[in-house]
Structures are given as C-alpha cells and as structure tokens.
Tab-separated table of C-alpha atoms in Angstrom:
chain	number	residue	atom	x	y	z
A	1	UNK	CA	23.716	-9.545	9.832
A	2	UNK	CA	21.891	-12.476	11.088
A	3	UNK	CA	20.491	-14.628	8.739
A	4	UNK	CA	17.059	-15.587	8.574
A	5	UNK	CA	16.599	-19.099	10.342
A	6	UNK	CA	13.356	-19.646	8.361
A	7	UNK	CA	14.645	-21.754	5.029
A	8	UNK	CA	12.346	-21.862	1.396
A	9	UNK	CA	11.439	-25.404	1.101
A	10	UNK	CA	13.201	-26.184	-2.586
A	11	UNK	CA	12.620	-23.857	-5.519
A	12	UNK	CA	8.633	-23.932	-6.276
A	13	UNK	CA	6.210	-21.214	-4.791
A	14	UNK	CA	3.009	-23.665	-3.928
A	15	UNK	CA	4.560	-23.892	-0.320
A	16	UNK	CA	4.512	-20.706	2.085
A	17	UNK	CA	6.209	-21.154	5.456
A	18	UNK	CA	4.374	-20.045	8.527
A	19	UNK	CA	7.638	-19.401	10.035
A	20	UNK	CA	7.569	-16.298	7.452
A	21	UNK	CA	5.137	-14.327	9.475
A	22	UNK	CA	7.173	-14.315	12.745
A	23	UNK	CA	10.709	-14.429	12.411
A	24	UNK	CA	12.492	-11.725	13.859
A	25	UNK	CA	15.776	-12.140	11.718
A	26	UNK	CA	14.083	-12.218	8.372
A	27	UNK	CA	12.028	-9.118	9.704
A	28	UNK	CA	15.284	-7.352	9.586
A	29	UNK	CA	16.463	-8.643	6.397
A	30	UNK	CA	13.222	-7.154	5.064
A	31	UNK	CA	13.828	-3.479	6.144
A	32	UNK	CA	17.432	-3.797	4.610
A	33	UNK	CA	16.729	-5.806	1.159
A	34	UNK	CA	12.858	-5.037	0.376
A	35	UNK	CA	12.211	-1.573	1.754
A	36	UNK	CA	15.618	0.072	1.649
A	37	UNK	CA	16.799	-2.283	-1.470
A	38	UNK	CA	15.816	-1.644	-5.002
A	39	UNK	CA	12.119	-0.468	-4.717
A	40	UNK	CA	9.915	1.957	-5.332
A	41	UNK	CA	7.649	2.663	-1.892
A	42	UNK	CA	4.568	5.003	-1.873
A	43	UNK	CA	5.001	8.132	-0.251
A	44	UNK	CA	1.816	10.015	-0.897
A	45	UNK	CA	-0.375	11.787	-3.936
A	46	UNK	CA	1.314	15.020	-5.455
A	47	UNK	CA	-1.991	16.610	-4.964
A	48	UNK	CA	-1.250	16.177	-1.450
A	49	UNK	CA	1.633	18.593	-1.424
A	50	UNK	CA	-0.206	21.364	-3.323
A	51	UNK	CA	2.703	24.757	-2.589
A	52	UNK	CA	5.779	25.477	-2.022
A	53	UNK	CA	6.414	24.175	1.265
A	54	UNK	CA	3.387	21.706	1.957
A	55	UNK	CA	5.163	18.525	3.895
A	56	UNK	CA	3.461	14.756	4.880
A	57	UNK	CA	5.275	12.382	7.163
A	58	UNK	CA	4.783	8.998	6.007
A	59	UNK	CA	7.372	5.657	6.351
A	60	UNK	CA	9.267	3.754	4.049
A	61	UNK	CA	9.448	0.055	5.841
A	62	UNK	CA	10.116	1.377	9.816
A	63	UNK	CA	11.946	4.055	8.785
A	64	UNK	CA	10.329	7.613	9.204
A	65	UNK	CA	10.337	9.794	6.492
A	66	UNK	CA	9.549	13.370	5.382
A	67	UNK	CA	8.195	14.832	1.640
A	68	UNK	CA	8.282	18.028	0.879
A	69	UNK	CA	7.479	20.207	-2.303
A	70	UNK	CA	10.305	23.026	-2.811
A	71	UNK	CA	10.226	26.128	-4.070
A	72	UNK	CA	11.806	24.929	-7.594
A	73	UNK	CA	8.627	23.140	-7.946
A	74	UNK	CA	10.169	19.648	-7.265
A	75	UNK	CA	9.492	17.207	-4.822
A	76	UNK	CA	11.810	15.828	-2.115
A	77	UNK	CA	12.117	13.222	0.688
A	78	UNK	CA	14.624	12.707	3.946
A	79	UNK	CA	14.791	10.790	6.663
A	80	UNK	CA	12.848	12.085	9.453
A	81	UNK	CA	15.318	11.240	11.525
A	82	UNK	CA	18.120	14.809	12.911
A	83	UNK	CA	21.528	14.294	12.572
A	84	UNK	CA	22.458	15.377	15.926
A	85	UNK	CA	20.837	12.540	18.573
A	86	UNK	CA	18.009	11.206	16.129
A	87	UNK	CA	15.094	12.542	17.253
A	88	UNK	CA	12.253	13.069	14.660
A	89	UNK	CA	12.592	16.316	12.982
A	90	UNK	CA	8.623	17.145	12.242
A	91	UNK	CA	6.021	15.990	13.992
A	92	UNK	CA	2.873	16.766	12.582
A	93	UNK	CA	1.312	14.325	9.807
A	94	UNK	CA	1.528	17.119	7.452
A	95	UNK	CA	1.365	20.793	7.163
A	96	UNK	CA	3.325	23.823	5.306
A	97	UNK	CA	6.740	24.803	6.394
A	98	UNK	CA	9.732	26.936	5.441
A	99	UNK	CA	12.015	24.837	6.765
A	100	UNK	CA	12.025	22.249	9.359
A	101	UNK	CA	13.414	22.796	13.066
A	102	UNK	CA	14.106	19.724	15.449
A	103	UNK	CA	12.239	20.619	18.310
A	104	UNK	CA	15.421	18.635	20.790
A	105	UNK	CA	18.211	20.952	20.403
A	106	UNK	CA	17.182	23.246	17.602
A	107	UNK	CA	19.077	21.590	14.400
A	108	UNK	CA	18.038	23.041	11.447
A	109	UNK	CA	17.215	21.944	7.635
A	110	UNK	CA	15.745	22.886	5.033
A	111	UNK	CA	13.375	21.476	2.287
A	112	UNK	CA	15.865	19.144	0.507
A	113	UNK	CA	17.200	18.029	3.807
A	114	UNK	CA	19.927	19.531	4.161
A	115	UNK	CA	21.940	20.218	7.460
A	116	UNK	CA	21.507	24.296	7.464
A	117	UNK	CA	21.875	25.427	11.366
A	118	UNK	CA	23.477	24.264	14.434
A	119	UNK	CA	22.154	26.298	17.731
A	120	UNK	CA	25.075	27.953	19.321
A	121	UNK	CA	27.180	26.616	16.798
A	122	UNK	CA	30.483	28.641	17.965
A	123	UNK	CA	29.208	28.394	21.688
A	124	UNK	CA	28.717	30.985	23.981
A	125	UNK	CA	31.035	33.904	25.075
A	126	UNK	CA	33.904	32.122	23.479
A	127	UNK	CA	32.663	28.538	25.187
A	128	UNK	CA	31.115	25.329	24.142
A	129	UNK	CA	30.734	25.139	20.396
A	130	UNK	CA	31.067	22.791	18.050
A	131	UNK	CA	34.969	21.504	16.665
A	132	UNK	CA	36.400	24.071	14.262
A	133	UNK	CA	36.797	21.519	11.361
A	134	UNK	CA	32.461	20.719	11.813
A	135	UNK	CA	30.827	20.848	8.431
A	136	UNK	CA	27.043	20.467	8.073
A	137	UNK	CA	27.374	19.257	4.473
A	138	UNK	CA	29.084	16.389	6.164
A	139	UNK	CA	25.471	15.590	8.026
A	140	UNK	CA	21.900	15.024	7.541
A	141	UNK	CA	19.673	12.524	7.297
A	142	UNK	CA	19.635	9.971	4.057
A	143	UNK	CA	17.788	11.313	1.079
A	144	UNK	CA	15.536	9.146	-1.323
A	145	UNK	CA	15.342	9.058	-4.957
A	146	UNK	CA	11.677	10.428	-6.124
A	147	UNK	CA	9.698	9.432	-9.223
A	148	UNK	CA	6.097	10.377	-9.760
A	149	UNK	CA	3.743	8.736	-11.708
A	150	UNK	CA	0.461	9.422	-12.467
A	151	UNK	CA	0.265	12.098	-9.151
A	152	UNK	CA	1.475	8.759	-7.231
A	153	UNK	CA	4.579	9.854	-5.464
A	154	UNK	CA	7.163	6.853	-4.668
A	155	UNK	CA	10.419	6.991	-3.220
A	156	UNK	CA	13.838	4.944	-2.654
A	157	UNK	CA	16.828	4.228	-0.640
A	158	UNK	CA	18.353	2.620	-3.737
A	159	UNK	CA	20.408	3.758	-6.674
A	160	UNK	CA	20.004	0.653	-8.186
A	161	UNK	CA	16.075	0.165	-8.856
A	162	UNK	CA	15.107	0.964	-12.081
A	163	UNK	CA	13.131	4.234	-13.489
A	164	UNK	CA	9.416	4.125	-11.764
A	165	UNK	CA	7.844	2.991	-15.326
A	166	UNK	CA	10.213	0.161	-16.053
A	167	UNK	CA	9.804	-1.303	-12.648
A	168	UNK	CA	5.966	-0.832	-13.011
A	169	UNK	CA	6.215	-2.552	-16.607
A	170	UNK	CA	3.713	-1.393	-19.126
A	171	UNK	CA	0.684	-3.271	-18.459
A	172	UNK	CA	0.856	-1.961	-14.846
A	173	UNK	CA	1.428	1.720	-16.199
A	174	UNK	CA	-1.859	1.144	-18.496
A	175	UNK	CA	-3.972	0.252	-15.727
A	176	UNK	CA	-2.409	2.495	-12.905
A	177	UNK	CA	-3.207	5.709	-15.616
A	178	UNK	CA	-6.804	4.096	-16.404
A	179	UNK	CA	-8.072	5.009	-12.900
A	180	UNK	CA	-5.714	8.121	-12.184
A	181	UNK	CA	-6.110	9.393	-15.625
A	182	UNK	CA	-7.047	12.951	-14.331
A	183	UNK	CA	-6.277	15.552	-11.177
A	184	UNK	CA	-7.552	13.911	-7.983
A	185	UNK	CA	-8.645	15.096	-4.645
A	186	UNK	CA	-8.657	13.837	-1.341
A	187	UNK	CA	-12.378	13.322	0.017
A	188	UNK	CA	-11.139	11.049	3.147
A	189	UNK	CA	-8.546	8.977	5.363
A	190	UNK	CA	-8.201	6.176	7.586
A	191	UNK	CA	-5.650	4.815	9.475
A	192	UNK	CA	-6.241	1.098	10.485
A	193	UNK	CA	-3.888	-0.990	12.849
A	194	UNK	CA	-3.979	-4.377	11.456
A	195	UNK	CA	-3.365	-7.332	14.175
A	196	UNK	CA	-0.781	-9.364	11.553
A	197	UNK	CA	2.061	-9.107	9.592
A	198	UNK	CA	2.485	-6.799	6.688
A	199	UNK	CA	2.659	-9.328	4.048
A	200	UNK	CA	-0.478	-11.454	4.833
A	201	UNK	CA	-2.778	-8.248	4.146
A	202	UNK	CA	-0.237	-7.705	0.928
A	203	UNK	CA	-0.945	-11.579	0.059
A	204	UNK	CA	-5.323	-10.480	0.794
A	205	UNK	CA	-5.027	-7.883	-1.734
A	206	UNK	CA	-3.521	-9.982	-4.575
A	207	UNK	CA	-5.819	-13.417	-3.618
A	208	UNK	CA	-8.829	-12.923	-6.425
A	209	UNK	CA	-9.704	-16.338	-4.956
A	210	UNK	CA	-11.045	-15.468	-1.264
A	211	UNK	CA	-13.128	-11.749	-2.435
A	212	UNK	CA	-16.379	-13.470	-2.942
A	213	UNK	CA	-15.926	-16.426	-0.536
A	214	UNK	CA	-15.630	-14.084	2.510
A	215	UNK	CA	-16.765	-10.979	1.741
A	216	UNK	CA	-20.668	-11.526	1.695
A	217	UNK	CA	-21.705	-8.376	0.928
A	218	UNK	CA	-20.002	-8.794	-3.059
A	219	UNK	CA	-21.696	-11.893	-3.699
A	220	UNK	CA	-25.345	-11.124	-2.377
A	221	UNK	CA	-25.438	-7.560	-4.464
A	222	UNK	CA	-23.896	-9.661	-7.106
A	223	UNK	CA	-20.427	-7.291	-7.102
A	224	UNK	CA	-18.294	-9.437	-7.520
A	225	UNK	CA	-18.251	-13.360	-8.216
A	226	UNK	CA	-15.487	-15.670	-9.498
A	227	UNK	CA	-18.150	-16.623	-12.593
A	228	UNK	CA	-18.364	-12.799	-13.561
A	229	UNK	CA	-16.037	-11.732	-16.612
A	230	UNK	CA	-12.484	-10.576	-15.516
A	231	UNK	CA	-8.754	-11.960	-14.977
A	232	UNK	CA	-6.032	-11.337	-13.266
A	233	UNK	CA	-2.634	-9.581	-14.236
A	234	UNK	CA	0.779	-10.287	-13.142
A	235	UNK	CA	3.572	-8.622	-14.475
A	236	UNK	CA	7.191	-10.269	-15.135
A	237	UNK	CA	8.604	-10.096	-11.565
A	238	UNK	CA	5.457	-11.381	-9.851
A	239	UNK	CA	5.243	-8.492	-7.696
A	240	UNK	CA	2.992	-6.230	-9.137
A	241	UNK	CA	-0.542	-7.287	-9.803
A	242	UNK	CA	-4.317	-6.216	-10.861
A	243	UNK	CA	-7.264	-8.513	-10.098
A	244	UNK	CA	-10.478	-7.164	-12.084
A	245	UNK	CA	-13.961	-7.995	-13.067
A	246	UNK	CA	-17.168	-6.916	-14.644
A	247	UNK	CA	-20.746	-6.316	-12.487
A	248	UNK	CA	-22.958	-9.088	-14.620
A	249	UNK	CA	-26.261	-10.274	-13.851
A	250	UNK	CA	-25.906	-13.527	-16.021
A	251	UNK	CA	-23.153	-14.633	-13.676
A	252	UNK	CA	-25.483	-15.413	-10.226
A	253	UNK	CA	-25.974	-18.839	-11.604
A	254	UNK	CA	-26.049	-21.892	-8.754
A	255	UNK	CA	-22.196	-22.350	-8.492
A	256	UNK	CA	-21.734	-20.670	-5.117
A	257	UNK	CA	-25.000	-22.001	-3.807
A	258	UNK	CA	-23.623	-25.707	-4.847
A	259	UNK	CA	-20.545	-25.416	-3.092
A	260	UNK	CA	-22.687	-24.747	-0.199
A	261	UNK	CA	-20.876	-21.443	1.104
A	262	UNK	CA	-21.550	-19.092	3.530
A	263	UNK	CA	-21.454	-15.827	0.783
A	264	UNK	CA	-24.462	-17.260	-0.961
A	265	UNK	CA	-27.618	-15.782	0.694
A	266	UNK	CA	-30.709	-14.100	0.307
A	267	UNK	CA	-31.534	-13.123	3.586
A	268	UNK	CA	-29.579	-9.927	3.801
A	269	UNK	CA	-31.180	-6.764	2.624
A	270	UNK	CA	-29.778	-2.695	2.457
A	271	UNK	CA	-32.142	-0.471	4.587
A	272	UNK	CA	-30.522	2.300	1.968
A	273	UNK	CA	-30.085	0.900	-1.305
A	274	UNK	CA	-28.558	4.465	-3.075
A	275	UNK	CA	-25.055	3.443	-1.496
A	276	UNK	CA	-25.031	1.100	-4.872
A	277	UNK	CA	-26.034	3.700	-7.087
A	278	UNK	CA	-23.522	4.686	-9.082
A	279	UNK	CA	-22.941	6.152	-12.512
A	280	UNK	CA	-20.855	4.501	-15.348
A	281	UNK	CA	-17.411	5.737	-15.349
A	282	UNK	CA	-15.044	3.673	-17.179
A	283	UNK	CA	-15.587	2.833	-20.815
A	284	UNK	CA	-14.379	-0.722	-20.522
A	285	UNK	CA	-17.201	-1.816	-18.527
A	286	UNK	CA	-14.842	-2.732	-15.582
A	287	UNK	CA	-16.686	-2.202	-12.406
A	288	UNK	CA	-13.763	-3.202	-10.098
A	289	UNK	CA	-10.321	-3.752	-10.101
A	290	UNK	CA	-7.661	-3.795	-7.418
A	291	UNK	CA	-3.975	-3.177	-8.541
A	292	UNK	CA	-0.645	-3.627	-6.244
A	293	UNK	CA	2.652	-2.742	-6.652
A	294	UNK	CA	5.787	-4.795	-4.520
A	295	UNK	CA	6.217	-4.375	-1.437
A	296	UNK	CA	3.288	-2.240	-0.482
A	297	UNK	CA	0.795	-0.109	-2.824
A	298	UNK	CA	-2.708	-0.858	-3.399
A	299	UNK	CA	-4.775	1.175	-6.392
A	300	UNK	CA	-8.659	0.586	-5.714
A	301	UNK	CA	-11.605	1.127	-8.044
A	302	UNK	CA	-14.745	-0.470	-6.678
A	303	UNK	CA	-17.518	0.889	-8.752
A	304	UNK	CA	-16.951	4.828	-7.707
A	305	UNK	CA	-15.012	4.322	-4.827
A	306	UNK	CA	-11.478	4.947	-5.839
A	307	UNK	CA	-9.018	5.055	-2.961
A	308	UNK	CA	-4.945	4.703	-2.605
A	309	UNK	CA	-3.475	2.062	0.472
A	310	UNK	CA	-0.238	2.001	2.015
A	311	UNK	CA	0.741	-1.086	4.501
A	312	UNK	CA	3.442	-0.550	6.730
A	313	UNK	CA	5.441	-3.010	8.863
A	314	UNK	CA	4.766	-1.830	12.736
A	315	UNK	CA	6.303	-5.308	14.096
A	316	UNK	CA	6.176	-8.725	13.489
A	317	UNK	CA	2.570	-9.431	13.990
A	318	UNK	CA	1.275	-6.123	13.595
A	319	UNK	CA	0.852	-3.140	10.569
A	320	UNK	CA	-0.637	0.026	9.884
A	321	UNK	CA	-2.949	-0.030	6.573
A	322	UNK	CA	-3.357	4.034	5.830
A	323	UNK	CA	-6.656	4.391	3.240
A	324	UNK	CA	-6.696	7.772	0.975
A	325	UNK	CA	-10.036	8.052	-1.003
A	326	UNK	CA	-10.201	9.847	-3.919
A	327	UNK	CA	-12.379	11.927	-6.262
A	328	UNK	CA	-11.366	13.689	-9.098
A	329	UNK	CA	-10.769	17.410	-9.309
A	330	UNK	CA	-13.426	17.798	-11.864
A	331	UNK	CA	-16.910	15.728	-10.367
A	332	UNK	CA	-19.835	17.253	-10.087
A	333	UNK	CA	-21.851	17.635	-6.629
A	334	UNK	CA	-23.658	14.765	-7.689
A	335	UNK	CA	-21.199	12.910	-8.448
A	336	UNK	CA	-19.011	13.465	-5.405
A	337	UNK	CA	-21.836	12.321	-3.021
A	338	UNK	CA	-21.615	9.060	-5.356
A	339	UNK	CA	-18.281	8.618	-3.713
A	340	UNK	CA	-18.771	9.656	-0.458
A	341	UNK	CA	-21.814	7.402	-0.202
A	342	UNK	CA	-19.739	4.095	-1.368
A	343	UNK	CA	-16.501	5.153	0.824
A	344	UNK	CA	-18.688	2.871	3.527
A	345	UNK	CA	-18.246	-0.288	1.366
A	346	UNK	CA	-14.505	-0.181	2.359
A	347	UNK	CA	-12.417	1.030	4.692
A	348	UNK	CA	-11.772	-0.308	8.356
A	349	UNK	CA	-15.775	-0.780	9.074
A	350	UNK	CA	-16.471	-1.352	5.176
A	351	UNK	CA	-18.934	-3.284	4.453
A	352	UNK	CA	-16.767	-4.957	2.002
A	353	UNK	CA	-13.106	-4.441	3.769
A	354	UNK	CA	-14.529	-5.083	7.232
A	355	UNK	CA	-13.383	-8.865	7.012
A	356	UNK	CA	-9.896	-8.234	5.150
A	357	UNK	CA	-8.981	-6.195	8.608
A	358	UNK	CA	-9.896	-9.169	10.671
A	359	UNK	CA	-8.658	-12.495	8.595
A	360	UNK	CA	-5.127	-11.529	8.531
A	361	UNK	CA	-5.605	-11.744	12.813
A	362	UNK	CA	-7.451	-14.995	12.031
A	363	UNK	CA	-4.168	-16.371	10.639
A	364	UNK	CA	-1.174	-14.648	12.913
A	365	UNK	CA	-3.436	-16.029	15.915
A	366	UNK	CA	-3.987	-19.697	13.785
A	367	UNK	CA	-0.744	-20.459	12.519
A	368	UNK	CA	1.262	-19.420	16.161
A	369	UNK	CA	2.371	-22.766	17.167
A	370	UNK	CA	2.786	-23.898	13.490
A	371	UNK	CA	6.145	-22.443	12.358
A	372	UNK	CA	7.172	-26.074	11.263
A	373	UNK	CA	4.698	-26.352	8.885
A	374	UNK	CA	3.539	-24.677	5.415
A	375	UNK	CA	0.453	-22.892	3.438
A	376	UNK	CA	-0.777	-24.936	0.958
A	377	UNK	CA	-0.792	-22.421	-2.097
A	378	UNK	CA	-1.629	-24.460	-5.392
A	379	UNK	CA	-5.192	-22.780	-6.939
A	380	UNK	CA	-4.116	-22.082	-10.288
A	381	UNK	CA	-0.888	-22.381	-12.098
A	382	UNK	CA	1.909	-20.656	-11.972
A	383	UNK	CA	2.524	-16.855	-11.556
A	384	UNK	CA	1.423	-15.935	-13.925
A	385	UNK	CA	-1.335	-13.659	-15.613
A	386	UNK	CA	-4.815	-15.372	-16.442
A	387	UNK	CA	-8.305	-14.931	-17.607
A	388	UNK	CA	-10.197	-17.012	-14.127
A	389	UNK	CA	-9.609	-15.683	-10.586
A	390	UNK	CA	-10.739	-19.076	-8.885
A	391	UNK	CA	-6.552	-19.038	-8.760
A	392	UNK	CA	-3.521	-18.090	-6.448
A	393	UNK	CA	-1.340	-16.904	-9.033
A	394	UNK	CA	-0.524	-13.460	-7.851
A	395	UNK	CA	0.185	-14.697	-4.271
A	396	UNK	CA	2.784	-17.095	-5.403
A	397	UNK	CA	4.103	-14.021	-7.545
A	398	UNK	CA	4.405	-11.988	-4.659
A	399	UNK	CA	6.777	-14.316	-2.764
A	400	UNK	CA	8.327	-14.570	-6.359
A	401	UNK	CA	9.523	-11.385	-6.058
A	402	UNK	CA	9.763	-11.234	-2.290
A	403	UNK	CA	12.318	-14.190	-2.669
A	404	UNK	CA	14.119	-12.094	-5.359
A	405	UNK	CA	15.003	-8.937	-3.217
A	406	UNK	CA	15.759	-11.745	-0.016
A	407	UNK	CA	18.183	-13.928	-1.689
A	408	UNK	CA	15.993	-16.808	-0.367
C-alpha cells in the first residue's frame, strides 16, 4: 500500500496539516485502518429495523453495507456488495425482505448473508453450470461484528476492537444512555452533501470553541454562550467527546459584545417565537449537549431536538452528513409538536446547523493551495476533559486517536 506522503510534524497535536484534507494516499489508508480497523461505525437505530426482515442500507467508510433483523430476533450486517461480479445486492434505502436477490444475475442470500442460490447453478440441459467442486459457503460478501447500545446499532470489520461499552468508556456510556434512556421513534431525515472532507465536519462537531462565534442564532436567543455553565468531555483515547452547557440568563454579560463579534446582536428578531418553547426534560438542567464517537457518530440534544448523525467519506473533498431526528415512543401530542417545531433549528437549512454545512466548504476551498502549511490548534490545553469550552481540546483528541488507528 502506498504510504501517505503527508508527514505529522513531531509528536504534539497543536499543529494540523492542511495536506490532511486532500491526500489521496492517506484517504486510502483511512478506509483500511479507521473504518475497516478496530472501530465501532454507526449503522442505524434498532427501532429502525422493527420485524423480522426489516433491512437499511447504510456505509461503513466507502464501503456499502446491508442490516438486517432475522428471524432469531438478532441483528446482522454484510457487505452490500454479491459475490459473483460485485454489483450491489439491495437497492432500496430500506424496506422488509425475506431474503435478498441481486438483481444482475440472480445470486441469492439470505438475512445473515449468506451465499444461498446460484441461478442455473448445474446449467441448462446438461450445459453451462457452475464447476462441480463450487461451494457457496466458500462465498459471500464480508460480515461485520454487531453491538447495540442503547437502540444505537454499530458495526465492524474488526475482530480486534473492543466490546461496544469498553471502547465507548463509561463516561461516554453515561451520557449516550442520558438522552436515549427510553424507546425512540423516528419523526424525520435528511441527507446533506457536504462540499469538504469528512473529518473537518467531525473536527465542527467536537470544536465547543466556534458554536457561539458563528452560529448567531445561539448567542442572540442566549442558547448557547462560552460564559454559560458547561464543559467539555473527552474520554481516554481522545476520540470520543461531549461538549455541553446550561441555557442561563446571567451569562449575556458584555464579553461577546467586547470582543466586537459578529454573533452579538440585537437586531434579529423570530416572526414565531413558539419554535423556542420547549418543556424541561432533563433533570440536570442541561439544555444542550453534543456527543461524538471516533470516526463518525454524533448524539444531539438541543433543548427538545434530539437527533442521531452519521458522516460518511464520499471523496476527498466531499461527504454525506445523514440527520435522524428523534422522539421518544412515549411523548405526548404536545410534546411531539415541541420537536417537530425545533427540528428547523438544525438540519441542512437549520437555523443553527445552516453555517456548520457551509464552513467546512469555507476551508477545503481556503486551504487548496496551502498543503505546505498547518492549522494553528492551541485554545486550551491538552486533550483533555475540562470545565470552559473557549478551548480546542477535543479537536486535538480527535487527531489523537485518528493518529492512533494511522500509525502516523
């Protein structure tokens, strides 16, 4: 394999380089040591494959992949990828099947993947055929390991990454089950194409220091600001994280208005005001917090909105963000228009989220002719876990751990 030609400059974290974003050999090195190495990658929710036989498509890295529920209750994924010439063996986004058919030359498998049919197997009238010593047990596509936690469903290439709550750690596991501490449903999706590379929107969601510097809507309805009571989390391997805060009046003192930024105005007013009107949900007063888990999960609880993310490599300067937002099984009408009204503070036209779908464009299309040079990534210390979010900790844990699984 061909190395990448991008080289870490010495053994700190406070120095990114740009090179990172577009090289095409390390790109590759990704797919083999992150996304098929020892990881856990989000599939989908369990609630999403309610029976016997309900099936999503999703991707682990580039590679497609299929999950199924089986009849034994238990959940399984496959490459969506046929044995025979490769083509993908179901189609649809998701749906309920008995078994899966490749619509190219008829191969057949069935819910655990397994080879099960060959059309015309012994030919026709004593011609064609497959070889007398062909076994289908010999073929299929490659199967993933499945753990499920908290209705999250994750899967992996590996036999080497550790059981889905050691790799999470406990602190993780605590705040993963304090926002998924009940059956959820699905009340919408998105799909957004993202005009970057996969790891500066991953680097977006863990940077507490940038929400309420560019997204103006959280600092003029007083949502979030880096003065409000919170911290950020960062568990051992610096690739898991949780940034969080508390909604607090006493907090919109002068500081963003002596810095003389952009996201401190009065001029901007909601026509409908109920979008903010929410209902107090958690006991701990937390009123957001975003969670992530290496290479590409995100866990979101602003106010009411709760909603799952997966971002997916689609080429070096591009990837595919898919939203999932949640309610749980048990709201009440009222409660459940709650939700629906705050799904348009994120999303791709979210009036919070709007921006995070255009920065990460900002800075492929900034940093094109720059691959000699190097982000400057020193807010904070370390990579630690800490009671301020004016800080870059979690980003320089993220390449902590992304320099683990790389070798780099």
């Amino acid at each position: 394999m061909q190395e990448q030609t991008i080289q870490w400059p010495g053994a700190g974290l406070t120095r990114i380089p740009y090179g990172l974003y577009s090289d095409a050999p390390t790109a590759r090195q990704e797919q083999d040591r992150i996304f098929h190495g020892a990881t856990w990658n989000y599939l989908c929710l369990d609630a999403e494959l309610p029976e016997a036989g309900s099936y999503r498509t999703t991707h682990v890295g580039d590679t497609p992949v299929v999950v199924v529920k089986d009849d034994d209750g238990e959940i399984y994924a496959f490459e969506n990828r046929c044995a025979h010439r490769g083509a993908l063996i179901a189609l649809e986004r998701a749906g309920t099947a008995r078994d899966f058919q490749c619509v190219y030359h008829a191969w057949s498998y069935n819910r655990q993947g397994d080879l099960t049919g060959v059309a015309f197997e012994q030919g026709v009238k004593g011609k064609g055929g497959m070889p007398a010593g062909f076994c289908k047990e010999e073929h299929g596509p490659r199967k993933l390991r499945i753990a499920v936690y908290c209705g999250l469903v994750f899967g992996s290439f590996s036999d080497e990454v550790p059981d889905i709550e050691e790799y999470l750690g406990p602190q993780i596991c605590e705040r993963i089950a304090r926002v998924l501490r009940k059956p959820v449903q699905v009340i919408g999706r998105y799909t957004q194409a993202l005009p970057n590379n996969w790891k500066l929107y991953v680097e977006n969601v863990k940077d507490s220091y940038h929400a309420s510097l560019l997204h103006l809507f959280f600092t003029t309805f007083e949502l979030n600001r880096l003065s409000q009571k919170g911290g950020v989390i960062v568990d051992a391997s610096g690739g898991h994280h949780v940034s969080f805060s508390m909604i607090d009046k006493d907090a919109a003192d002068a500081s963003y208005r002596e810095q003389g930024l952009r996201s401190d105005t009065d001029r901007y007013r909601l026509k409908d005001p109920t979008v903010l009107e929410g209902f107090p949900e958690f006991e701990d007063g937390i009123t957001l917090q975003i969670l992530s888990v290496f290479p590409g999960f995100v866990l979101q609880q602003i106010q009411n909105c709760l909603a799952v993310r997966q971002v997916l490599p689609k080429g070096l300067d591009r990837s595919e963000l898919n939203w999932t937002y949640l309610g749980y099984a048990d709201d009440t009408p009222q409660q459940r228009t709650v939700r629906l009204k705050q799904l348009n503070l994120v999303g791709p036209a979210g009036f919070i989220s709007m921006e995070d779908g255009a920065v990460g464009g900002f800075v492929q299309r900034g940093i094109a002719g720059a691959r000699g040079f190097e982000a400057v990534v020193e807010m904070g210390q370390g990579e630690g876990s800490s009671e301020g979010r004016a800080i870059e900790n979690s980003v320089r844990g993220f390449w902590k751990a992304w320099r683990a699984h790389m070798g780099a």
